[in-house]
Amino acid sequence: MSITTTNPEGAPSGAGTGPAAGPAPAVEVRSVSRRFTTRSGDVVALSDVDLSVAAGEFVSLIGPSGCGKSTLLRLVADLDTPTSGEVAVFGRPPRVARQNHDFGIAFQQAGLLPWRSVRANVELPLELHGTGRAARRARATELLELVGLADFAGHRPDQLSGGMQQRVAIARALAESPSLLLMDEPFGALDEMTREHVQTELLRLRAESGAAVVFVTHSIPEAVYLSDRVVVMSARPGRVREIVPVALGAADQRAADLREDDAFFDRVRAVREALHGTDGAPGRGTDLR
Ligand code: ADP
Ligand code: MG
């Protein structure tokens, strides 16, 4: 299956050049397979996956538990390598992209260091990469304002709610102004109200930063609300089953009442139908964790 690169938000493709000469896609996955060898035999986590995510585009991955969503994200993040096929991040190998700090990562658990203050957690990636003290402070201040936590800079993570901790993790992922954010069920542990709030916040941050996002979730409404396109995967071996375009308007203008909109429900239905066609087994498509 081959997917062409499109940017529903209409990113400029470069003055005087044709559309084909636009910027390199944020993520390009070509014929990627990943097989794990275990004591009880081989597991084909991903089989012949093709996916292209444009610069600035928001793409969600959704699919049954164990269909390879996290594996795919780990390949992009240079935390794993494919058995066959190729992954490129802004036209370069993931390792080079990682060295360039082209992407930031946020996973399900906020993963904050409990003994460091909120500010020190946000500064951590900058510290690791040798940014000077004053520049680190300035950046952390800016980011904490962005995620609405300026007043909590001196707090320890365990003094914050789960939603606030996730916002700290997002601020940390944004610390080096990455052009790509890789997020694996980052809001999975949050209650519904906090979750909707953080989703809206993520859309705003993304509109401000212009970063592309690859977002793993098991929530259909979440995927639809956030994304330009939703990639529906099928179980074992994990493949791209269908790509559902969403395009519910510019990210920063997606008000909360969009969730009540007919267009929103139409897209939720489209994703649900794509998922349930995943295989013939009843109930399989509903286990999205
Ligand atoms: P998802 O995130 O969609 O739930 P994963 O990408 O975590 O799925 O896993 C896909 C499949 O690959 C699962 O069957 C899982 O058990 C298997 N898998 C993932 N990582 C490993 C590993 N390091 N060793 C063996 N099997 C793995
Ligand atoms: Mg996973």
JSON list of N, CA and C in Angstrom, two decimals, residues 34-96:
[
{"chain": "A", "resi": 34, "resn": "ARG", "atom": "N", "xyz": [8.95, -5.51, 10.73]},
{"chain": "A", "resi": 34, "resn": "ARG", "atom": "CA", "xyz": [9.73, -5.75, 11.94]},
{"chain": "A", "resi": 34, "resn": "ARG", "atom": "C", "xyz": [9.29, -7.09, 12.53]},
{"chain": "A", "resi": 35, "resn": "ARG", "atom": "N", "xyz": [10.24, -7.99, 12.59]},
{"chain": "A", "resi": 35, "resn": "ARG", "atom": "CA", "xyz": [9.97, -9.32, 13.14]},
{"chain": "A", "resi": 35, "resn": "ARG", "atom": "C", "xyz": [10.78, -9.47, 14.42]},
{"chain": "A", "resi": 36, "resn": "PHE", "atom": "N", "xyz": [10.12, -9.92, 15.47]},
{"chain": "A", "resi": 36, "resn": "PHE", "atom": "CA", "xyz": [10.81, -10.20, 16.73]},
{"chain": "A", "resi": 36, "resn": "PHE", "atom": "C", "xyz": [10.97, -11.71, 16.87]},
{"chain": "A", "resi": 37, "resn": "THR", "atom": "N", "xyz": [12.13, -12.13, 17.24]},
{"chain": "A", "resi": 37, "resn": "THR", "atom": "CA", "xyz": [12.35, -13.55, 17.49]},
{"chain": "A", "resi": 37, "resn": "THR", "atom": "C", "xyz": [12.26, -13.78, 19.00]},
{"chain": "A", "resi": 38, "resn": "THR", "atom": "N", "xyz": [11.31, -14.60, 19.40]},
{"chain": "A", "resi": 38, "resn": "THR", "atom": "CA", "xyz": [11.14, -14.87, 20.82]},
{"chain": "A", "resi": 38, "resn": "THR", "atom": "C", "xyz": [11.27, -16.38, 21.05]},
{"chain": "A", "resi": 39, "resn": "ARG", "atom": "N", "xyz": [11.31, -16.78, 22.32]},
{"chain": "A", "resi": 39, "resn": "ARG", "atom": "CA", "xyz": [11.46, -18.19, 22.64]},
{"chain": "A", "resi": 39, "resn": "ARG", "atom": "C", "xyz": [10.29, -19.02, 22.11]},
{"chain": "A", "resi": 40, "resn": "SER", "atom": "N", "xyz": [9.12, -18.40, 22.07]},
{"chain": "A", "resi": 40, "resn": "SER", "atom": "CA", "xyz": [7.96, -19.14, 21.58]},
{"chain": "A", "resi": 40, "resn": "SER", "atom": "C", "xyz": [7.72, -18.93, 20.08]},
{"chain": "A", "resi": 41, "resn": "GLY", "atom": "N", "xyz": [8.73, -18.45, 19.38]},
{"chain": "A", "resi": 41, "resn": "GLY", "atom": "CA", "xyz": [8.61, -18.29, 17.93]},
{"chain": "A", "resi": 41, "resn": "GLY", "atom": "C", "xyz": [8.72, -16.85, 17.48]},
{"chain": "A", "resi": 42, "resn": "ASP", "atom": "N", "xyz": [8.57, -16.64, 16.19]},
{"chain": "A", "resi": 42, "resn": "ASP", "atom": "CA", "xyz": [8.70, -15.29, 15.64]},
{"chain": "A", "resi": 42, "resn": "ASP", "atom": "C", "xyz": [7.38, -14.53, 15.73]},
{"chain": "A", "resi": 43, "resn": "VAL", "atom": "N", "xyz": [7.48, -13.24, 16.01]},
{"chain": "A", "resi": 43, "resn": "VAL", "atom": "CA", "xyz": [6.32, -12.36, 15.99]},
{"chain": "A", "resi": 43, "resn": "VAL", "atom": "C", "xyz": [6.55, -11.32, 14.91]},
{"chain": "A", "resi": 44, "resn": "VAL", "atom": "N", "xyz": [5.64, -11.29, 13.94]},
{"chain": "A", "resi": 44, "resn": "VAL", "atom": "CA", "xyz": [5.74, -10.24, 12.92]},
{"chain": "A", "resi": 44, "resn": "VAL", "atom": "C", "xyz": [4.93, -9.05, 13.42]},
{"chain": "A", "resi": 45, "resn": "ALA", "atom": "N", "xyz": [5.62, -8.06, 13.96]},
{"chain": "A", "resi": 45, "resn": "ALA", "atom": "CA", "xyz": [4.94, -6.90, 14.55]},
{"chain": "A", "resi": 45, "resn": "ALA", "atom": "C", "xyz": [4.45, -5.96, 13.46]},
{"chain": "A", "resi": 46, "resn": "LEU", "atom": "N", "xyz": [5.25, -5.80, 12.40]},
{"chain": "A", "resi": 46, "resn": "LEU", "atom": "CA", "xyz": [4.86, -4.93, 11.29]},
{"chain": "A", "resi": 46, "resn": "LEU", "atom": "C", "xyz": [5.20, -5.63, 10.00]},
{"chain": "A", "resi": 47, "resn": "SER", "atom": "N", "xyz": [4.29, -5.54, 9.03]},
{"chain": "A", "resi": 47, "resn": "SER", "atom": "CA", "xyz": [4.53, -6.18, 7.75]},
{"chain": "A", "resi": 47, "resn": "SER", "atom": "C", "xyz": [4.27, -5.20, 6.62]},
{"chain": "A", "resi": 48, "resn": "ASP", "atom": "N", "xyz": [5.33, -4.84, 5.91]},
{"chain": "A", "resi": 48, "resn": "ASP", "atom": "CA", "xyz": [5.23, -4.05, 4.70]},
{"chain": "A", "resi": 48, "resn": "ASP", "atom": "C", "xyz": [4.41, -2.76, 4.90]},
{"chain": "A", "resi": 49, "resn": "VAL", "atom": "N", "xyz": [4.84, -1.96, 5.84]},
{"chain": "A", "resi": 49, "resn": "VAL", "atom": "CA", "xyz": [4.13, -0.72, 6.14]},
{"chain": "A", "resi": 49, "resn": "VAL", "atom": "C", "xyz": [4.72, 0.45, 5.35]},
{"chain": "A", "resi": 50, "resn": "ASP", "atom": "N", "xyz": [3.85, 1.19, 4.69]},
{"chain": "A", "resi": 50, "resn": "ASP", "atom": "CA", "xyz": [4.23, 2.43, 4.01]},
{"chain": "A", "resi": 50, "resn": "ASP", "atom": "C", "xyz": [3.45, 3.57, 4.65]},
{"chain": "A", "resi": 51, "resn": "LEU", "atom": "N", "xyz": [4.15, 4.65, 4.94]},
{"chain": "A", "resi": 51, "resn": "LEU", "atom": "CA", "xyz": [3.46, 5.81, 5.52]},
{"chain": "A", "resi": 51, "resn": "LEU", "atom": "C", "xyz": [4.30, 7.05, 5.30]},
{"chain": "A", "resi": 52, "resn": "SER", "atom": "N", "xyz": [3.63, 8.11, 4.93]},
{"chain": "A", "resi": 52, "resn": "SER", "atom": "CA", "xyz": [4.33, 9.38, 4.78]},
{"chain": "A", "resi": 52, "resn": "SER", "atom": "C", "xyz": [3.59, 10.45, 5.57]},
{"chain": "A", "resi": 53, "resn": "VAL", "atom": "N", "xyz": [4.31, 11.17, 6.42]},
{"chain": "A", "resi": 53, "resn": "VAL", "atom": "CA", "xyz": [3.72, 12.25, 7.22]},
{"chain": "A", "resi": 53, "resn": "VAL", "atom": "C", "xyz": [4.39, 13.55, 6.78]},
{"chain": "A", "resi": 54, "resn": "ALA", "atom": "N", "xyz": [3.58, 14.48, 6.29]},
{"chain": "A", "resi": 54, "resn": "ALA", "atom": "CA", "xyz": [4.14, 15.74, 5.80]},
{"chain": "A", "resi": 54, "resn": "ALA", "atom": "C", "xyz": [4.65, 16.61, 6.94]},
{"chain": "A", "resi": 55, "resn": "ALA", "atom": "N", "xyz": [5.57, 17.49, 6.64]},
{"chain": "A", "resi": 55, "resn": "ALA", "atom": "CA", "xyz": [6.01, 18.48, 7.62]},
{"chain": "A", "resi": 55, "resn": "ALA", "atom": "C", "xyz": [4.79, 19.23, 8.12]},
{"chain": "A", "resi": 56, "resn": "GLY", "atom": "N", "xyz": [4.65, 19.37, 9.42]},
{"chain": "A", "resi": 56, "resn": "GLY", "atom": "CA", "xyz": [3.55, 20.12, 10.00]},
{"chain": "A", "resi": 56, "resn": "GLY", "atom": "C", "xyz": [2.23, 19.36, 10.10]},
{"chain": "A", "resi": 57, "resn": "GLU", "atom": "N", "xyz": [2.21, 18.13, 9.63]},
{"chain": "A", "resi": 57, "resn": "GLU", "atom": "CA", "xyz": [0.96, 17.37, 9.63]},
{"chain": "A", "resi": 57, "resn": "GLU", "atom": "C", "xyz": [0.78, 16.62, 10.96]},
{"chain": "A", "resi": 58, "resn": "PHE", "atom": "N", "xyz": [-0.49, 16.44, 11.36]},
{"chain": "A", "resi": 58, "resn": "PHE", "atom": "CA", "xyz": [-0.81, 15.68, 12.57]},
{"chain": "A", "resi": 58, "resn": "PHE", "atom": "C", "xyz": [-1.46, 14.37, 12.15]},
{"chain": "A", "resi": 59, "resn": "VAL", "atom": "N", "xyz": [-0.77, 13.26, 12.42]},
{"chain": "A", "resi": 59, "resn": "VAL", "atom": "CA", "xyz": [-1.27, 11.94, 12.02]},
{"chain": "A", "resi": 59, "resn": "VAL", "atom": "C", "xyz": [-1.38, 11.06, 13.26]},
{"chain": "A", "resi": 60, "resn": "SER", "atom": "N", "xyz": [-2.54, 10.43, 13.43]},
{"chain": "A", "resi": 60, "resn": "SER", "atom": "CA", "xyz": [-2.71, 9.47, 14.53]},
{"chain": "A", "resi": 60, "resn": "SER", "atom": "C", "xyz": [-2.63, 8.05, 14.02]},
{"chain": "A", "resi": 61, "resn": "LEU", "atom": "N", "xyz": [-2.10, 7.17, 14.86]},
{"chain": "A", "resi": 61, "resn": "LEU", "atom": "CA", "xyz": [-2.10, 5.73, 14.58]},
{"chain": "A", "resi": 61, "resn": "LEU", "atom": "C", "xyz": [-3.07, 5.08, 15.55]},
{"chain": "A", "resi": 62, "resn": "ILE", "atom": "N", "xyz": [-3.99, 4.30, 14.99]},
{"chain": "A", "resi": 62, "resn": "ILE", "atom": "CA", "xyz": [-4.97, 3.62, 15.84]},
{"chain": "A", "resi": 62, "resn": "ILE", "atom": "C", "xyz": [-5.11, 2.19, 15.33]},
{"chain": "A", "resi": 63, "resn": "GLY", "atom": "N", "xyz": [-5.41, 1.26, 16.23]},
{"chain": "A", "resi": 63, "resn": "GLY", "atom": "CA", "xyz": [-5.55, -0.13, 15.81]},
{"chain": "A", "resi": 63, "resn": "GLY", "atom": "C", "xyz": [-5.59, -1.04, 17.02]},
{"chain": "A", "resi": 64, "resn": "PRO", "atom": "N", "xyz": [-5.94, -2.30, 16.82]},
{"chain": "A", "resi": 64, "resn": "PRO", "atom": "CA", "xyz": [-6.07, -3.24, 17.93]},
{"chain": "A", "resi": 64, "resn": "PRO", "atom": "C", "xyz": [-4.77, -3.35, 18.72]},
{"chain": "A", "resi": 65, "resn": "SER", "atom": "N", "xyz": [-4.91, -3.74, 19.98]},
{"chain": "A", "resi": 65, "resn": "SER", "atom": "CA", "xyz": [-3.75, -3.97, 20.83]},
{"chain": "A", "resi": 65, "resn": "SER", "atom": "C", "xyz": [-2.77, -4.92, 20.16]},
{"chain": "A", "resi": 66, "resn": "GLY", "atom": "N", "xyz": [-1.51, -4.59, 20.18]},
{"chain": "A", "resi": 66, "resn": "GLY", "atom": "CA", "xyz": [-0.48, -5.47, 19.63]},
{"chain": "A", "resi": 66, "resn": "GLY", "atom": "C", "xyz": [-0.32, -5.37, 18.11]},
{"chain": "A", "resi": 67, "resn": "CYS", "atom": "N", "xyz": [-0.92, -4.36, 17.49]},
{"chain": "A", "resi": 67, "resn": "CYS", "atom": "CA", "xyz": [-0.83, -4.27, 16.02]},
{"chain": "A", "resi": 67, "resn": "CYS", "atom": "C", "xyz": [0.45, -3.56, 15.56]},
{"chain": "A", "resi": 68, "resn": "GLY", "atom": "N", "xyz": [1.28, -3.15, 16.49]},
{"chain": "A", "resi": 68, "resn": "GLY", "atom": "CA", "xyz": [2.57, -2.61, 16.10]},
{"chain": "A", "resi": 68, "resn": "GLY", "atom": "C", "xyz": [2.69, -1.10, 16.12]},
{"chain": "A", "resi": 69, "resn": "LYS", "atom": "N", "xyz": [1.74, -0.42, 16.78]},
{"chain": "A", "resi": 69, "resn": "LYS", "atom": "CA", "xyz": [1.77, 1.05, 16.82]},
{"chain": "A", "resi": 69, "resn": "LYS", "atom": "C", "xyz": [3.03, 1.55, 17.52]},
{"chain": "A", "resi": 70, "resn": "SER", "atom": "N", "xyz": [3.28, 0.99, 18.71]},
{"chain": "A", "resi": 70, "resn": "SER", "atom": "CA", "xyz": [4.46, 1.44, 19.46]},
{"chain": "A", "resi": 70, "resn": "SER", "atom": "C", "xyz": [5.74, 1.05, 18.73]},
{"chain": "A", "resi": 71, "resn": "THR", "atom": "N", "xyz": [5.72, -0.12, 18.10]},
{"chain": "A", "resi": 71, "resn": "THR", "atom": "CA", "xyz": [6.90, -0.57, 17.34]},
{"chain": "A", "resi": 71, "resn": "THR", "atom": "C", "xyz": [7.20, 0.43, 16.23]},
{"chain": "A", "resi": 72, "resn": "LEU", "atom": "N", "xyz": [6.15, 0.86, 15.53]},
{"chain": "A", "resi": 72, "resn": "LEU", "atom": "CA", "xyz": [6.34, 1.82, 14.43]},
{"chain": "A", "resi": 72, "resn": "LEU", "atom": "C", "xyz": [6.92, 3.13, 14.95]},
{"chain": "A", "resi": 73, "resn": "LEU", "atom": "N", "xyz": [6.37, 3.60, 16.06]},
{"chain": "A", "resi": 73, "resn": "LEU", "atom": "CA", "xyz": [6.87, 4.85, 16.63]},
{"chain": "A", "resi": 73, "resn": "LEU", "atom": "C", "xyz": [8.32, 4.71, 17.08]},
{"chain": "A", "resi": 74, "resn": "ARG", "atom": "N", "xyz": [8.65, 3.56, 17.65]},
{"chain": "A", "resi": 74, "resn": "ARG", "atom": "CA", "xyz": [10.04, 3.32, 18.12]},
{"chain": "A", "resi": 74, "resn": "ARG", "atom": "C", "xyz": [11.02, 3.29, 16.94]},
{"chain": "A", "resi": 75, "resn": "LEU", "atom": "N", "xyz": [10.56, 2.78, 15.81]},
{"chain": "A", "resi": 75, "resn": "LEU", "atom": "CA", "xyz": [11.44, 2.77, 14.63]},
{"chain": "A", "resi": 75, "resn": "LEU", "atom": "C", "xyz": [11.73, 4.19, 14.16]},
{"chain": "A", "resi": 76, "resn": "VAL", "atom": "N", "xyz": [10.69, 5.04, 14.20]},
{"chain": "A", "resi": 76, "resn": "VAL", "atom": "CA", "xyz": [10.87, 6.43, 13.79]},
{"chain": "A", "resi": 76, "resn": "VAL", "atom": "C", "xyz": [11.80, 7.15, 14.77]},
{"chain": "A", "resi": 77, "resn": "ALA", "atom": "N", "xyz": [11.68, 6.79, 16.06]},
{"chain": "A", "resi": 77, "resn": "ALA", "atom": "CA", "xyz": [12.44, 7.47, 17.12]},
{"chain": "A", "resi": 77, "resn": "ALA", "atom": "C", "xyz": [13.86, 6.93, 17.28]},
{"chain": "A", "resi": 78, "resn": "ASP", "atom": "N", "xyz": [14.26, 6.00, 16.41]},
{"chain": "A", "resi": 78, "resn": "ASP", "atom": "CA", "xyz": [15.60, 5.41, 16.49]},
{"chain": "A", "resi": 78, "resn": "ASP", "atom": "C", "xyz": [15.80, 4.63, 17.79]},
{"chain": "A", "resi": 79, "resn": "LEU", "atom": "N", "xyz": [14.69, 4.08, 18.32]},
{"chain": "A", "resi": 79, "resn": "LEU", "atom": "CA", "xyz": [14.80, 3.22, 19.50]},
{"chain": "A", "resi": 79, "resn": "LEU", "atom": "C", "xyz": [14.81, 1.76, 19.08]},
{"chain": "A", "resi": 80, "resn": "ASP", "atom": "N", "xyz": [14.68, 1.51, 17.78]},
{"chain": "A", "resi": 80, "resn": "ASP", "atom": "CA", "xyz": [14.64, 0.16, 17.24]},
{"chain": "A", "resi": 80, "resn": "ASP", "atom": "C", "xyz": [14.95, 0.29, 15.75]},
{"chain": "A", "resi": 81, "resn": "THR", "atom": "N", "xyz": [15.30, -0.83, 15.10]},
{"chain": "A", "resi": 81, "resn": "THR", "atom": "CA", "xyz": [15.56, -0.78, 13.67]},
{"chain": "A", "resi": 81, "resn": "THR", "atom": "C", "xyz": [14.70, -1.82, 12.94]},
{"chain": "A", "resi": 82, "resn": "PRO", "atom": "N", "xyz": [14.27, -1.50, 11.71]},
{"chain": "A", "resi": 82, "resn": "PRO", "atom": "CA", "xyz": [13.40, -2.44, 10.99]},
{"chain": "A", "resi": 82, "resn": "PRO", "atom": "C", "xyz": [14.15, -3.70, 10.56]},
{"chain": "A", "resi": 83, "resn": "THR", "atom": "N", "xyz": [13.42, -4.80, 10.42]},
{"chain": "A", "resi": 83, "resn": "THR", "atom": "CA", "xyz": [14.01, -6.02, 9.87]},
{"chain": "A", "resi": 83, "resn": "THR", "atom": "C", "xyz": [14.27, -5.82, 8.38]},
{"chain": "A", "resi": 84, "resn": "SER", "atom": "N", "xyz": [13.32, -5.14, 7.72]},
{"chain": "A", "resi": 84, "resn": "SER", "atom": "CA", "xyz": [13.54, -4.75, 6.32]},
{"chain": "A", "resi": 84, "resn": "SER", "atom": "C", "xyz": [12.78, -3.46, 6.05]},
{"chain": "A", "resi": 85, "resn": "GLY", "atom": "N", "xyz": [13.16, -2.79, 4.99]},
{"chain": "A", "resi": 85, "resn": "GLY", "atom": "CA", "xyz": [12.52, -1.52, 4.66]},
{"chain": "A", "resi": 85, "resn": "GLY", "atom": "C", "xyz": [13.30, -0.35, 5.23]},
{"chain": "A", "resi": 86, "resn": "GLU", "atom": "N", "xyz": [12.76, 0.85, 4.98]},
{"chain": "A", "resi": 86, "resn": "GLU", "atom": "CA", "xyz": [13.49, 2.06, 5.35]},
{"chain": "A", "resi": 86, "resn": "GLU", "atom": "C", "xyz": [12.62, 3.07, 6.07]},
{"chain": "A", "resi": 87, "resn": "VAL", "atom": "N", "xyz": [13.23, 3.78, 7.02]},
{"chain": "A", "resi": 87, "resn": "VAL", "atom": "CA", "xyz": [12.56, 4.87, 7.71]},
{"chain": "A", "resi": 87, "resn": "VAL", "atom": "C", "xyz": [13.41, 6.12, 7.54]},
{"chain": "A", "resi": 88, "resn": "ALA", "atom": "N", "xyz": [12.78, 7.23, 7.16]},
{"chain": "A", "resi": 88, "resn": "ALA", "atom": "CA", "xyz": [13.51, 8.49, 7.08]},
{"chain": "A", "resi": 88, "resn": "ALA", "atom": "C", "xyz": [12.74, 9.56, 7.85]},
{"chain": "A", "resi": 89, "resn": "VAL", "atom": "N", "xyz": [13.48, 10.41, 8.54]},
{"chain": "A", "resi": 89, "resn": "VAL", "atom": "CA", "xyz": [12.90, 11.53, 9.28]},
{"chain": "A", "resi": 89, "resn": "VAL", "atom": "C", "xyz": [13.48, 12.80, 8.67]},
{"chain": "A", "resi": 90, "resn": "PHE", "atom": "N", "xyz": [12.62, 13.60, 8.08]},
{"chain": "A", "resi": 90, "resn": "PHE", "atom": "CA", "xyz": [13.06, 14.77, 7.30]},
{"chain": "A", "resi": 90, "resn": "PHE", "atom": "C", "xyz": [14.16, 14.38, 6.31]},
{"chain": "A", "resi": 91, "resn": "GLY", "atom": "N", "xyz": [13.94, 13.24, 5.67]},
{"chain": "A", "resi": 91, "resn": "GLY", "atom": "CA", "xyz": [14.84, 12.80, 4.61]},
{"chain": "A", "resi": 91, "resn": "GLY", "atom": "C", "xyz": [16.15, 12.20, 5.10]},
{"chain": "A", "resi": 92, "resn": "ARG", "atom": "N", "xyz": [16.27, 12.01, 6.41]},
{"chain": "A", "resi": 92, "resn": "ARG", "atom": "CA", "xyz": [17.53, 11.47, 6.93]},
{"chain": "A", "resi": 92, "resn": "ARG", "atom": "C", "xyz": [17.27, 10.24, 7.79]},
{"chain": "A", "resi": 93, "resn": "PRO", "atom": "N", "xyz": [18.29, 9.41, 7.99]},
{"chain": "A", "resi": 93, "resn": "PRO", "atom": "CA", "xyz": [18.10, 8.26, 8.87]},
{"chain": "A", "resi": 93, "resn": "PRO", "atom": "C", "xyz": [17.69, 8.72, 10.27]},
{"chain": "A", "resi": 94, "resn": "PRO", "atom": "N", "xyz": [16.83, 7.95, 10.96]},
{"chain": "A", "resi": 94, "resn": "PRO", "atom": "CA", "xyz": [16.40, 8.34, 12.30]},
{"chain": "A", "resi": 94, "resn": "PRO", "atom": "C", "xyz": [17.56, 8.66, 13.25]},
{"chain": "A", "resi": 95, "resn": "ARG", "atom": "N", "xyz": [18.67, 7.97, 13.10]},
{"chain": "A", "resi": 95, "resn": "ARG", "atom": "CA", "xyz": [19.81, 8.22, 13.99]},
{"chain": "A", "resi": 95, "resn": "ARG", "atom": "C", "xyz": [20.33, 9.66, 13.83]},
{"chain": "A", "resi": 96, "resn": "VAL", "atom": "N", "xyz": [20.40, 10.08, 12.57]},
{"chain": "A", "resi": 96, "resn": "VAL", "atom": "CA", "xyz": [20.88, 11.45, 12.29]},
{"chain": "A", "resi": 96, "resn": "VAL", "atom": "C", "xyz": [19.87, 12.46, 12.82]}
]
